[in-house]
Coordinates of C-alpha atoms in Angstrom, one line a residue:
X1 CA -60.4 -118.5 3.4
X2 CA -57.3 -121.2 2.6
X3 CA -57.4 -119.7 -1.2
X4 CA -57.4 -116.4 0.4
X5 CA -54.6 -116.7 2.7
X6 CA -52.4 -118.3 -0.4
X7 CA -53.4 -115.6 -2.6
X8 CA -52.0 -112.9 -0.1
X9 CA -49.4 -115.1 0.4
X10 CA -48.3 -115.1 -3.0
X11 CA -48.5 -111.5 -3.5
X12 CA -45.7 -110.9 -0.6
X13 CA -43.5 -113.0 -2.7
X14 CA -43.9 -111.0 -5.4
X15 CA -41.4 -107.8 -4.2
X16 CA -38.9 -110.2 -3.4
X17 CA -39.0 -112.1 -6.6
X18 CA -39.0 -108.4 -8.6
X19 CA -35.9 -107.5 -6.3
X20 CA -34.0 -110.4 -7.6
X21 CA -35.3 -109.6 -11.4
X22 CA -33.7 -106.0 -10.9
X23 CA -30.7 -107.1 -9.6
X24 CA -30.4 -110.0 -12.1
X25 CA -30.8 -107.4 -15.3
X26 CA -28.9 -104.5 -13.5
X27 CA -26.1 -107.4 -12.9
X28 CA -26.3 -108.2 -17.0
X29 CA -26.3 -104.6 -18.0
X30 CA -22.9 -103.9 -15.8
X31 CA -21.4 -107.1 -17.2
X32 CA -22.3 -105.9 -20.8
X33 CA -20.8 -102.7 -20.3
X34 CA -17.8 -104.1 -19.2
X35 CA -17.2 -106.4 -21.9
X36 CA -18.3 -103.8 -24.4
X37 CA -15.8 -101.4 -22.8
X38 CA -13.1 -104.1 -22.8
X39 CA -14.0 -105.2 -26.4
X40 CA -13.8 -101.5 -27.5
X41 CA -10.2 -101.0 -25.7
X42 CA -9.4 -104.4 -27.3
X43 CA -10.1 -103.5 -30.9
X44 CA -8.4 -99.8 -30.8
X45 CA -5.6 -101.7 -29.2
X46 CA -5.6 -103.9 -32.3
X47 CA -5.7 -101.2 -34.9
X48 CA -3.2 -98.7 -33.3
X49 CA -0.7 -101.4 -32.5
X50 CA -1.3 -103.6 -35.5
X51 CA 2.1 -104.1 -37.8
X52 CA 1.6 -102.9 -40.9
X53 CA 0.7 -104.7 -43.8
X54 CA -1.4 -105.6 -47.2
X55 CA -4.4 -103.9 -45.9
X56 CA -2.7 -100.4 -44.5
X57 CA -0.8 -100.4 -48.2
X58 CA -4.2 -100.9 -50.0
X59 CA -6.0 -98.4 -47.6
X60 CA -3.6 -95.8 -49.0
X61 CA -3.6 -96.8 -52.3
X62 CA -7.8 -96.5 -52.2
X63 CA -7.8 -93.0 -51.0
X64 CA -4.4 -92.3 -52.8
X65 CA -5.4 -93.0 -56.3
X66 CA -8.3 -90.8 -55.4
X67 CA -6.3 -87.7 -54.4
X68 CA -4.0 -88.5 -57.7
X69 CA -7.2 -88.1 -60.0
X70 CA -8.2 -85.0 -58.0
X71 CA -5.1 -82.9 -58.4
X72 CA -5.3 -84.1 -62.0
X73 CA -8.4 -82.7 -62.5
X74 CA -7.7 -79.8 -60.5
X75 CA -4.2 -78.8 -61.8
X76 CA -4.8 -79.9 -65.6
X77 CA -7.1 -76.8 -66.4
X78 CA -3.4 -75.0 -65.9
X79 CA -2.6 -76.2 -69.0
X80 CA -5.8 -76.5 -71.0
X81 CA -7.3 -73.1 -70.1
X82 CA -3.9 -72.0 -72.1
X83 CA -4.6 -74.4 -75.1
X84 CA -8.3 -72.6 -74.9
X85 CA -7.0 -69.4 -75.9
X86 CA -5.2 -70.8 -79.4
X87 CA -8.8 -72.3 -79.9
X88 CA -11.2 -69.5 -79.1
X89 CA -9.3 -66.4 -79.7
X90 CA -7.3 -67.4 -82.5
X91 CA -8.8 -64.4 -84.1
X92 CA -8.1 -61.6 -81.7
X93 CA -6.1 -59.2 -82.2
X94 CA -2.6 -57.4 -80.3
X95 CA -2.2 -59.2 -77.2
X96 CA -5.3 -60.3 -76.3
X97 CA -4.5 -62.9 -79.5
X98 CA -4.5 -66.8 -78.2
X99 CA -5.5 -66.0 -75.0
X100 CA -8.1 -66.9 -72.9
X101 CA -9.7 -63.5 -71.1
X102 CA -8.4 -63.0 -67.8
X103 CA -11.8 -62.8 -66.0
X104 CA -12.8 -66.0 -68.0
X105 CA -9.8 -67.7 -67.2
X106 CA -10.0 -66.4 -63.4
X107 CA -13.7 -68.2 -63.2
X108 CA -12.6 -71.4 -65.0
X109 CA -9.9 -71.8 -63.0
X110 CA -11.9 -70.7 -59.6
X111 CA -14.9 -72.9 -60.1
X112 CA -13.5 -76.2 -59.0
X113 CA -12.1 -74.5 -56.3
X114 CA -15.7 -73.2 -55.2
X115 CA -17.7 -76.6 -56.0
X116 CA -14.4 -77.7 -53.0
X117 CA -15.9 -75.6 -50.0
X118 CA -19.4 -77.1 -50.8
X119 CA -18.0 -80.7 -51.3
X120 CA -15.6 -81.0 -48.3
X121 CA -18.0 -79.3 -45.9
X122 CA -21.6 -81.4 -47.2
X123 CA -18.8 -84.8 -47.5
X124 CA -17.0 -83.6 -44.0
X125 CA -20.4 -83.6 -42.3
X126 CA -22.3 -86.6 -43.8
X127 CA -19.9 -88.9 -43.3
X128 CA -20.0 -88.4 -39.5
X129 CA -23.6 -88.2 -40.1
X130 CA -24.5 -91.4 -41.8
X131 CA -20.7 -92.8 -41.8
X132 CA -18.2 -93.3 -43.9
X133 CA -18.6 -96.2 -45.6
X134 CA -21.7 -95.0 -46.8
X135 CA -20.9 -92.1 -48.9
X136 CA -17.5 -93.4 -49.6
X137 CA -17.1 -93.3 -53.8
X138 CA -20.4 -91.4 -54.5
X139 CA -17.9 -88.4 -54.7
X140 CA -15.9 -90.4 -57.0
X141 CA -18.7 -91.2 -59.1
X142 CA -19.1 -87.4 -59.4
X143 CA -15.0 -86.8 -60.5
X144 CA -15.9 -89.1 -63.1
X145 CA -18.7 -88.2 -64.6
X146 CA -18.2 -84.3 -64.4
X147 CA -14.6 -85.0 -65.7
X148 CA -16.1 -86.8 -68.8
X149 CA -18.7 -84.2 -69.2
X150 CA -16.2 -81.1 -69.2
X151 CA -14.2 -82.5 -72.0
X152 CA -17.3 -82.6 -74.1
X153 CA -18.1 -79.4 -73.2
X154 CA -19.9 -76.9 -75.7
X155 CA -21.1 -73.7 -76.2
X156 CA -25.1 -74.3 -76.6
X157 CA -27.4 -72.4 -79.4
X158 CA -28.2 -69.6 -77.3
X159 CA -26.2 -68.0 -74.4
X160 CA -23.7 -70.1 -73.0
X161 CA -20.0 -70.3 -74.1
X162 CA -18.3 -73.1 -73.9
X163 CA -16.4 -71.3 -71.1
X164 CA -19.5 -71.4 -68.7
X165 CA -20.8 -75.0 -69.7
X166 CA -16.8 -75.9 -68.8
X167 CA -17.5 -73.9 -65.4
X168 CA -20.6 -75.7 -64.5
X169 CA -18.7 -79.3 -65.0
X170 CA -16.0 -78.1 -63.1
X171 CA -18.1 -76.8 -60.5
X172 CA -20.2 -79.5 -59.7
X173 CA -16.5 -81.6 -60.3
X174 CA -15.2 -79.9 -57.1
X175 CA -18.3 -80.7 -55.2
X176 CA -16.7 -84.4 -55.6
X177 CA -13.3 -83.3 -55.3
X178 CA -14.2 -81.4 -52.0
X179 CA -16.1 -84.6 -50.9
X180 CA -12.6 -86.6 -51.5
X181 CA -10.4 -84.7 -49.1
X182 CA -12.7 -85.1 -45.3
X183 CA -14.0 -88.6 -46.5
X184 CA -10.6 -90.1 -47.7
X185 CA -8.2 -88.2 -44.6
X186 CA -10.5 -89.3 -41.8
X187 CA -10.8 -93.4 -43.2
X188 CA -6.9 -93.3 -43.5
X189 CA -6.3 -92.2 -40.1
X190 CA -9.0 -93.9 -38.2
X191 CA -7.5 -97.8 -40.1
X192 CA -3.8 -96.3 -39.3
X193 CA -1.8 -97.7 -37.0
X194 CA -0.3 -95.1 -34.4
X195 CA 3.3 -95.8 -35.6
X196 CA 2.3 -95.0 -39.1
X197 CA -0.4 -92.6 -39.0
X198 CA 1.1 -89.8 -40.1
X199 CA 3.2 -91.5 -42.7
X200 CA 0.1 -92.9 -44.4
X201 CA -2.0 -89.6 -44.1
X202 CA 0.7 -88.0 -45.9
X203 CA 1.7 -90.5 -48.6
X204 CA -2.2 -90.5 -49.6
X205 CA -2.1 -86.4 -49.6
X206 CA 1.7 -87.1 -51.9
X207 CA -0.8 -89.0 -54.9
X208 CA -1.8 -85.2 -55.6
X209 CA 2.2 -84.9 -57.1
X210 CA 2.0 -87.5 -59.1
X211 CA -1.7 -86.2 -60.3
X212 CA 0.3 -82.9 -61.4
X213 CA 3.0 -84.5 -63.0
X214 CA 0.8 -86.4 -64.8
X215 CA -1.3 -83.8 -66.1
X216 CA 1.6 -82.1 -67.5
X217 CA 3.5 -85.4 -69.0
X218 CA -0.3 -86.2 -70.6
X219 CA -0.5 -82.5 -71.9
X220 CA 3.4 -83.5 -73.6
X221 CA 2.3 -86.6 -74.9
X222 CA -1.0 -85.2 -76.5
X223 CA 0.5 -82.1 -77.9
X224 CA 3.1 -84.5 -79.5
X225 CA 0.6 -87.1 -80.7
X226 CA -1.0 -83.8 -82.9
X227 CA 2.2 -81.9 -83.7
X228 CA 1.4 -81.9 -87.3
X229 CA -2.1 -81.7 -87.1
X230 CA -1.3 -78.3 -85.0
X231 CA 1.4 -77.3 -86.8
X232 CA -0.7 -77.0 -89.8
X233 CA -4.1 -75.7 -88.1
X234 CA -3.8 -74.4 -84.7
X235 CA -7.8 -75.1 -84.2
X236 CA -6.8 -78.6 -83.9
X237 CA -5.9 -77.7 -80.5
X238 CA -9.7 -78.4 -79.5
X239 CA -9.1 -82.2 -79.6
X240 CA -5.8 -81.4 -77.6
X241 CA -7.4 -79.9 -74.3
X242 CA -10.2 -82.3 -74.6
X243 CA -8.3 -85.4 -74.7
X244 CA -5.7 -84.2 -71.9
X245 CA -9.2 -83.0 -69.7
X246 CA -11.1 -86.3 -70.4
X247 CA -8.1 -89.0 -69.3
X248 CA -8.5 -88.0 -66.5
X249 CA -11.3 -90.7 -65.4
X250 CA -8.7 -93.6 -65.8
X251 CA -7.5 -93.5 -62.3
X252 CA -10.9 -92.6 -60.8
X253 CA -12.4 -95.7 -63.0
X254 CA -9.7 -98.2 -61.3
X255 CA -10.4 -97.2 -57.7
X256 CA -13.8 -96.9 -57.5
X257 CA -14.8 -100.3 -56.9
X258 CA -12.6 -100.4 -54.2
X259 CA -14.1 -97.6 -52.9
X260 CA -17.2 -98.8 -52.9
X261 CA -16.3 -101.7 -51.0
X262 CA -14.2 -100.7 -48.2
X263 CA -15.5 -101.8 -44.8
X264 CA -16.6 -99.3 -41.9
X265 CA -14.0 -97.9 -40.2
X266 CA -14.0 -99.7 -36.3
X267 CA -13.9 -96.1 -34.8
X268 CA -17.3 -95.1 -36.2
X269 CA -19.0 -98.3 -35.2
X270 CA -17.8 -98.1 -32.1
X271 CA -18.5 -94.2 -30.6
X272 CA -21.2 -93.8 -33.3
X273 CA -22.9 -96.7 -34.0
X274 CA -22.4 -98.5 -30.4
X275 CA -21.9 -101.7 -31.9
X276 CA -18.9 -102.9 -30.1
X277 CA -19.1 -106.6 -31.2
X278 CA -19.6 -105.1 -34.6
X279 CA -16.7 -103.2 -34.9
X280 CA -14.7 -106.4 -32.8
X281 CA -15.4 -108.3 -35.5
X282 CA -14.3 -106.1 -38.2
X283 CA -10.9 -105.3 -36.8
X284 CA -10.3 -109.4 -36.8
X285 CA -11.7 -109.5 -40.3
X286 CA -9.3 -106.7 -41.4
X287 CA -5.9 -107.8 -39.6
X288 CA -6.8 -111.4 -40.5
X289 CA -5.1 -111.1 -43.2
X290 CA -2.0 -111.4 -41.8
X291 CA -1.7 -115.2 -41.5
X292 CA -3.7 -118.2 -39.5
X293 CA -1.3 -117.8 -36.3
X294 CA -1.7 -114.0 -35.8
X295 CA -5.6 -113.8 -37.1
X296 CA -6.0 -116.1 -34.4
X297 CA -4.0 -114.4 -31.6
X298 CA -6.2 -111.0 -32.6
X299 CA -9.5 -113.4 -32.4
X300 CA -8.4 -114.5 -28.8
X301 CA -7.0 -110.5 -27.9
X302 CA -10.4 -109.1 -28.8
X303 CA -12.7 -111.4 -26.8
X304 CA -14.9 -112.7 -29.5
X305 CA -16.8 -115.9 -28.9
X306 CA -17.2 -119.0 -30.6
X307 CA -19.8 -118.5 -33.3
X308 CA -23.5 -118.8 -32.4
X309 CA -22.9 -118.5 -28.6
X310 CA -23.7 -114.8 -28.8
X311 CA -27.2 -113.7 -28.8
X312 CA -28.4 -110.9 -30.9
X313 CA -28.4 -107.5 -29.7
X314 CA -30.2 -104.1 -30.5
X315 CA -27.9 -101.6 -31.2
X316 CA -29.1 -97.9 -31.8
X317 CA -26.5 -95.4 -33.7
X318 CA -26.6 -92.2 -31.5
X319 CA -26.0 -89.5 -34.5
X320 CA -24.2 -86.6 -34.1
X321 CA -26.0 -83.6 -33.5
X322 CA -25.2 -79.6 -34.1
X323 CA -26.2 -79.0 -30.9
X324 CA -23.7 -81.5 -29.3
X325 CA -21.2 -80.3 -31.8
X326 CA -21.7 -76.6 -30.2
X327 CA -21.3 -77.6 -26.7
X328 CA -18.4 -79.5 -27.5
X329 CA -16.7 -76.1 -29.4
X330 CA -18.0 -73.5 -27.0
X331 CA -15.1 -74.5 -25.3
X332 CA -11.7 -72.7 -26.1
X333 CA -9.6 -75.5 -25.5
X334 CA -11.3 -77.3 -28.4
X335 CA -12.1 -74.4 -30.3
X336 CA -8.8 -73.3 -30.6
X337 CA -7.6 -76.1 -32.4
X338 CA -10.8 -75.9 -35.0
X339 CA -9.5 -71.8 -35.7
X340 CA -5.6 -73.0 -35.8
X341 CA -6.6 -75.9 -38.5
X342 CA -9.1 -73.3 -40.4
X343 CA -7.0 -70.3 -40.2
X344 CA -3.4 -71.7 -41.4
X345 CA -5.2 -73.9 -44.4
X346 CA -6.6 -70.7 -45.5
X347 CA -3.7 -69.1 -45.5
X348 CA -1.5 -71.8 -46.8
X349 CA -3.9 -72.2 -49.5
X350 CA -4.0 -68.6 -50.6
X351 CA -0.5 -69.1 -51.9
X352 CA -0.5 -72.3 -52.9
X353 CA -3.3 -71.9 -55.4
X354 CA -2.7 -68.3 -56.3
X355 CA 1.2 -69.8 -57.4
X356 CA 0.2 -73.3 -58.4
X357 CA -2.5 -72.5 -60.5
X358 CA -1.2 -70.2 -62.4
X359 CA 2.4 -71.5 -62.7
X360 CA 2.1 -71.3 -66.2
X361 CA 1.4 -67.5 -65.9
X362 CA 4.8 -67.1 -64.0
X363 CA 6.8 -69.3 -66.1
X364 CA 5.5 -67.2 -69.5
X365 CA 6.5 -63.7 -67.0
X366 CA 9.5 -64.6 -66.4
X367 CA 10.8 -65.4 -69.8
X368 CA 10.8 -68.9 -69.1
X369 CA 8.1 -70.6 -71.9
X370 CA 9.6 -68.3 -74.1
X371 CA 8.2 -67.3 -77.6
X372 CA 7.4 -69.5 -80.9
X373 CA 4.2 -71.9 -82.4
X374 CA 1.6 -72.9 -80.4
X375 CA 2.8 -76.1 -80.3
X376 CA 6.8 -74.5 -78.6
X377 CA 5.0 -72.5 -76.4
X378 CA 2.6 -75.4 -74.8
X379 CA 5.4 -77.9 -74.7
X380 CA 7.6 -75.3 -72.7
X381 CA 5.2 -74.5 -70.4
X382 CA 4.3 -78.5 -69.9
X383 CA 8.1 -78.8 -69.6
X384 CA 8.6 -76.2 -67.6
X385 CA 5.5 -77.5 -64.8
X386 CA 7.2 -80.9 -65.0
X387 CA 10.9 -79.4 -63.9
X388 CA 9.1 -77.4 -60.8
X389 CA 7.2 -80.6 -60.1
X390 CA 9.8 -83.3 -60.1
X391 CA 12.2 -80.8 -58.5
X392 CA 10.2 -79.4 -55.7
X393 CA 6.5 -80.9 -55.0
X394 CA 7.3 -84.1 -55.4
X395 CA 10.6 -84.7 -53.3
X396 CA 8.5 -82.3 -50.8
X397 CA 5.4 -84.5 -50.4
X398 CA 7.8 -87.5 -50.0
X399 CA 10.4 -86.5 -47.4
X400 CA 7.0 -85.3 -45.6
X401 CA 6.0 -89.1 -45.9
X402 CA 9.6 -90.5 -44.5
X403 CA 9.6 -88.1 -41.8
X404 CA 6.4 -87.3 -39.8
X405 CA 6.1 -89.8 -37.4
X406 CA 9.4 -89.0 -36.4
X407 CA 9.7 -84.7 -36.6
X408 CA 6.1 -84.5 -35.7
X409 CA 3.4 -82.6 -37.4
X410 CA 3.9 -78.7 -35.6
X411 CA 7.3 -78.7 -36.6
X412 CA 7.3 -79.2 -40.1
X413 CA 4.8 -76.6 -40.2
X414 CA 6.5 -74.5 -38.4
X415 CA 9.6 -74.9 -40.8
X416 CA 7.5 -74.8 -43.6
X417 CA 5.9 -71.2 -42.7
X418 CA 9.0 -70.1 -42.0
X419 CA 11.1 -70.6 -44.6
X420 CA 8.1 -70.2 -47.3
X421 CA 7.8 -66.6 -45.6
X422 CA 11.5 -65.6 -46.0
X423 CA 11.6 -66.7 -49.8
X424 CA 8.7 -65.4 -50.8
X425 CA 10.0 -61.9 -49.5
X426 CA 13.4 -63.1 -51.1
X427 CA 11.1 -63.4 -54.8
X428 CA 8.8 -60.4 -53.9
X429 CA 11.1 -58.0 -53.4
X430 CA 14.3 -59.3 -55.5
X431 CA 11.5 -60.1 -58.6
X432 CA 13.4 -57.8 -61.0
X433 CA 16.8 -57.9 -59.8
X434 CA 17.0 -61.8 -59.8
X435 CA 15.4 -61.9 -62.9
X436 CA 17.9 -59.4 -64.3
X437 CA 20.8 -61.8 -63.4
X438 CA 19.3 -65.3 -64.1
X439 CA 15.8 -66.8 -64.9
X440 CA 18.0 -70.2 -63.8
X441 CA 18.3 -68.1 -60.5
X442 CA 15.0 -67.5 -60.0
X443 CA 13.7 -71.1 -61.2
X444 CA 15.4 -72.1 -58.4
X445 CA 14.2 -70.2 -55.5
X446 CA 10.9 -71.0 -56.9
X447 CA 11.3 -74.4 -57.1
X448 CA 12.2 -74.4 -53.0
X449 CA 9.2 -72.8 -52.5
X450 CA 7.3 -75.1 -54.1
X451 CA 9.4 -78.2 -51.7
X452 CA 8.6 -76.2 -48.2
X453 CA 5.3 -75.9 -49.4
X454 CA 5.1 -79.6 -49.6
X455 CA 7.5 -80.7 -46.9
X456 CA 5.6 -78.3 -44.8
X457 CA 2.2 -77.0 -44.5
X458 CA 0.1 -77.6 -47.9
X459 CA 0.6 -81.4 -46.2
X460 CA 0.3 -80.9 -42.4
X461 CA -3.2 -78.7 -43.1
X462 CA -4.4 -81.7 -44.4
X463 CA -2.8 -84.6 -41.7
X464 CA -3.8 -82.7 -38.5
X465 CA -7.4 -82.0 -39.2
X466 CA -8.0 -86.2 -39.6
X467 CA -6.6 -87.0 -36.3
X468 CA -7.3 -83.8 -33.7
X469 CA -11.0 -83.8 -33.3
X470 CA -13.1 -86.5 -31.8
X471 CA -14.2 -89.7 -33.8
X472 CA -18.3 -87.9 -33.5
X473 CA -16.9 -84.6 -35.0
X474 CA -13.5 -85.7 -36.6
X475 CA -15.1 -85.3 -40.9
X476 CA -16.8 -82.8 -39.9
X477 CA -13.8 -80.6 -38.6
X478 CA -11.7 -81.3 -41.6
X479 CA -14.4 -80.3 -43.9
X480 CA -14.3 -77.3 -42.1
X481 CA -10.7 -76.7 -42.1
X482 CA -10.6 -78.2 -45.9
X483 CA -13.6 -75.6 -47.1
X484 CA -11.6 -72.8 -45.3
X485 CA -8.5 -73.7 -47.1
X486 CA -10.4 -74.0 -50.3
X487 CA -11.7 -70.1 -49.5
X488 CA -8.8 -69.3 -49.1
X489 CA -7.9 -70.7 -53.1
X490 CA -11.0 -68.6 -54.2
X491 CA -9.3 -65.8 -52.6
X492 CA -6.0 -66.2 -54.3
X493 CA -7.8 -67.1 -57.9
X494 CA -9.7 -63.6 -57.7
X495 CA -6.9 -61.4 -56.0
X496 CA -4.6 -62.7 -58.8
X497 CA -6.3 -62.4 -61.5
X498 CA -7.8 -58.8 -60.3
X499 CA -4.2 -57.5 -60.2
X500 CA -1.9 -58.8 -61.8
X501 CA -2.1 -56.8 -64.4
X502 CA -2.1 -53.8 -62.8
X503 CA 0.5 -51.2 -64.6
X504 CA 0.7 -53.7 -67.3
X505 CA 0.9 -57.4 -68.3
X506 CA 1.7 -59.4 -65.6
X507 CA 3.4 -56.1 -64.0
X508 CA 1.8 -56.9 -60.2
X509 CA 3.3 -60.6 -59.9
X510 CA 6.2 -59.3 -57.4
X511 CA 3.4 -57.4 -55.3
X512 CA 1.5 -60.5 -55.6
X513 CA 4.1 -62.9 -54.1
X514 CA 5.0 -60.6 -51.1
X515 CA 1.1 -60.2 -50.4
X516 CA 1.7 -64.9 -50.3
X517 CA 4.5 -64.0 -47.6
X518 CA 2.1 -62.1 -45.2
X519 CA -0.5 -65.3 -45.4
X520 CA 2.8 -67.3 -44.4
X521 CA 3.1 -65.2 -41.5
X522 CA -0.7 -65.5 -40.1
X523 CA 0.2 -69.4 -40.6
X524 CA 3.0 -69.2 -38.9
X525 CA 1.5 -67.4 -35.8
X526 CA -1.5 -69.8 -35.9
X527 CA 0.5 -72.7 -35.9
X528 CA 0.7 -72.2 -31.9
X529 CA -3.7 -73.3 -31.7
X530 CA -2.9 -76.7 -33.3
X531 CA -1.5 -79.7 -31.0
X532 CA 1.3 -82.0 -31.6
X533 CA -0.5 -85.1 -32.7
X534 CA 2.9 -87.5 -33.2
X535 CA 2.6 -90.5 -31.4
X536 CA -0.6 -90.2 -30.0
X537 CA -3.8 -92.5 -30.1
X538 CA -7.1 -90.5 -31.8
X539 CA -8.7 -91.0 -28.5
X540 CA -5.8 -89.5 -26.5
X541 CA -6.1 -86.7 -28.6
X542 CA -9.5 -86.3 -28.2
X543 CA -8.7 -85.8 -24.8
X544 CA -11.0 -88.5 -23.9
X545 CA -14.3 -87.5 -25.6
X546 CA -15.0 -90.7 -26.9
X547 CA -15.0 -92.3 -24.2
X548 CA -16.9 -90.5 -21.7
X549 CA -19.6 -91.2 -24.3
X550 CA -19.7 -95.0 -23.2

């Protein structure tokens, strides 16, 4: 009876002890939470108020070197498609003679551009999928190897030209180069400090200048190294294009490792793989570079605990999901910053390809490259790429760099569209009567186009995209906005090439360049969806999203 009475009595402590278990675990689980949601405040604090130093310059110089091989890649088959037509039509006849066929040279051209939309939109969304550090340099791995593999390209025994073993190189080469843009703008901005972030975003996008440049200054180089070669067999050519083509691996070569290497960006571990002490620790092994004293004070700021006193914890990655991605976007608030990045990269990009990549096509039309030897024509036309360059991309990217954080992102767009709109109607419709007067004249007005396109949107299209969508969605978005853009190129490769020729050679260009001031228009209206993103954390412009994840 005794045993029975302690038994029972035993059970009725039981609740009371199971009460206090509850209220013990429920009291850990709310003291975790808040220390994880301090800790996560902490560390954004740290990297968005962080001065900048050794490891914001190499961040830019990783992802910058990257954007300098792309545009190399990208922007050399200007040249070399040209040097193709002395090797492969040498033979032909009237004025098909030394020149590559326009729908050959339209595909060549076009299939980098069409590997892009697959690259930045499979990149964009893998890299919010399984992160960033992850897939960070596989794309470079593909630059490099489908770089070397174009400039041995060669017609095989049966079927294919060398034309369409060049186009699937430099096809499966813009998968990589589309994987470059989401993977490379979204690490940059989520390691950027708040001050800065637009400054660094846009100096990284400004390596694609010095990747142009540098194609053409290569091309110079190379056609000089074989002058005599050329000048006594035009054929020799074949080396020419190959050489100029295949150099450009050195620069993907130097930054890969780096790539490779590069630590998690805090943002992801934090709102996607909900490791708070994680990412804690990260941000004070990536500003501890900055000497003992401050290393220390960033220690203390983000609440991290001596070694070994803190236990082990599970922590399970919640993914990304389409479905979330659509209730997030069913919204118009949000959705109409997803169709103002999309729709003004598109149409920025319709122009900016359709006149970039076929510059050499408009220096040759308007008298400019002139007439002579292979070798005087090519070196004109390399010349003539560099002068536009150095005169208007590259001070345009630049003053872009020096100036963002402090005009803001809207507004350079909107004085890009703007004045890009009025000059091309300036060039469109004055074609022939500037010409008339002075190629110098028209050099000129072409060369301002090519700085507002720069210090204007062809930069901001790619800045706002990394910093105006949550951390869960933020590659995916610019993939999206990137691959639209990218359309947008394929657009302008096949329009261009479809009519230019109407009523004779090169006889539609003017037509051509007022159709590239309508698509400045629709950029200009479509400027209104995107926000002003100058000054402000990601996660205030997320609008909180993030954190009503915690």
């Amino acid at each position: 009876m005794a045993d029975v009475q302690v038994s029972t009595a035993l059970q009725g402590t039981r609740p009371a002890h199971h009460a206090d278990s509850l209220s013990d675990s429920l009291k850990d689980a709310t003291y975790q939470a808040d220390r994880d949601f301090e800790l996560r405040q902490d560390a954004l604090a740290a990297i968005d108020n962080a001065k900048f130093g050794w490891f914001h310059v190499k961040a830019c110089l990783v992802a910058g070197v990257g954007f300098f091989t792309d545009s190399y890649d990208i922007f050399a088959i200007n040249l070399c498609s040209l040097i193709m037509g002395y090797v492969y039509y040498a033979d032909a006849t009237g004025d098909a003679a030394n020149t590559t066929p326009t729908k050959i040279d339209m595909w060549v051209k076009g299939a980098t551009q069409l590997g892009c939309i697959f690259g930045q939109f499979g990149f964009g969304y893998l890299a919010d999928r399984l992160g960033r550090k992850r897939i960070y340099g596989v794309e470079l791995i593909i630059i490099i190897v489908c770089t070397l593999g174009g400039s041995f390209a060669g017609m095989t025994a049966r079927g294919l030209s060398v034309y369409w073993v060049l186009f699937i190189w430099r096809f499966i080469l813009g998968v990589g180069i589309g994987g470059d843009y989401p993977v490379s703008a979204i690490i940059t901005s989520e390691f950027a400090t708040t001050k800065n972030r637009g400054a660094m975003i846009a100096a990284v996008f400004a390596m694609q200048g010095f990747g142009i440049v540098a194609a053409a200054i290569v091309a110079i180089v190379v056609l000089a190294c074989f002058r005599g070669a050329v000048d006594g067999d035009q054929l020799m050519l074949d080396y020419v294009w190959r050489i100029i083509m295949g150099l450009g691996v050195v620069p993907g070569l130097v930054a890969l490792y780096f790539r490779l290497t590069i630590p998690e960006t805090p943002r992801y571990t934090l709102d996607v793989e909900k490791n708070t002490q994680q990412a804690a620790a990260d941000v004070h092994k990536t500003l501890g570079h900055k000497g003992a004293d401050e290393a220390a004070d960033v220690h203390k700021a983000l609440g991290l605990k001596v070694a070994g006193e803190a236990a082990e914890r599970v922590h399970v990655a919640d993914k990304p999901t389409w479905t979330e991605f659509y209730h997030h976007f069913k919204h118009w608030r949000n959705l109409r910053v997803l169709v103002g990045t999309t729709v003004t990269w598109f149409a920025l990009d319709v122009a900016f390809y359709g006149i970039n990549l076929n510059s050499s096509i408009i220096l040759q039309a308007i008298g400019f490259a002139g007439k002579g030897s292979p070798y005087q024509v090519l070196l004109k036309t390399a010349a003539g790429n560099i002068i536009l360059n150095l005169l208007g991309t590259m001070p345009g990217y630049w003053v872009t760099v020096f100036t963002i954080d402090k005009l803001g992102r809207r507004t350079i767009q909107f004085i890009g569209f703007t004045v890009l709109l009025i000059l091309f109607c300036i060039l469109g419709f004055g074609y022939h009567k500037i010409l008339d007067k002075s190629v110098a004249g028209f050099v000129v007005l072409f060369t301002l186009a090519q700085f507002f396109q720069n210090f204007g949107p062809n930069t901001t299209t790619f800045i706002i995209p990394a910093e105006a969508f949550p951390t869960r969605f933020r590659s995916t978005c610019h993939g999206i906005s990137a691959a639209c853009g990218k359309v947008g190129a394929v657009v302008a490769q096949l329009g261009f090439f479809q009519l230019k020729d109407r009523g004779g050679k090169n006889a539609f260009i003017p037509q051509l360049i007022q159709i590239f001031a309508l698509f400045m228009l629709v950029g200009l209206v479509f400027t209104w969806f995107v926000p002003e993103t100058k000054g402000k954390s990601l996660e205030e412009l997320s609008e909180g999203d993030d954190n009503a994840r915690q």
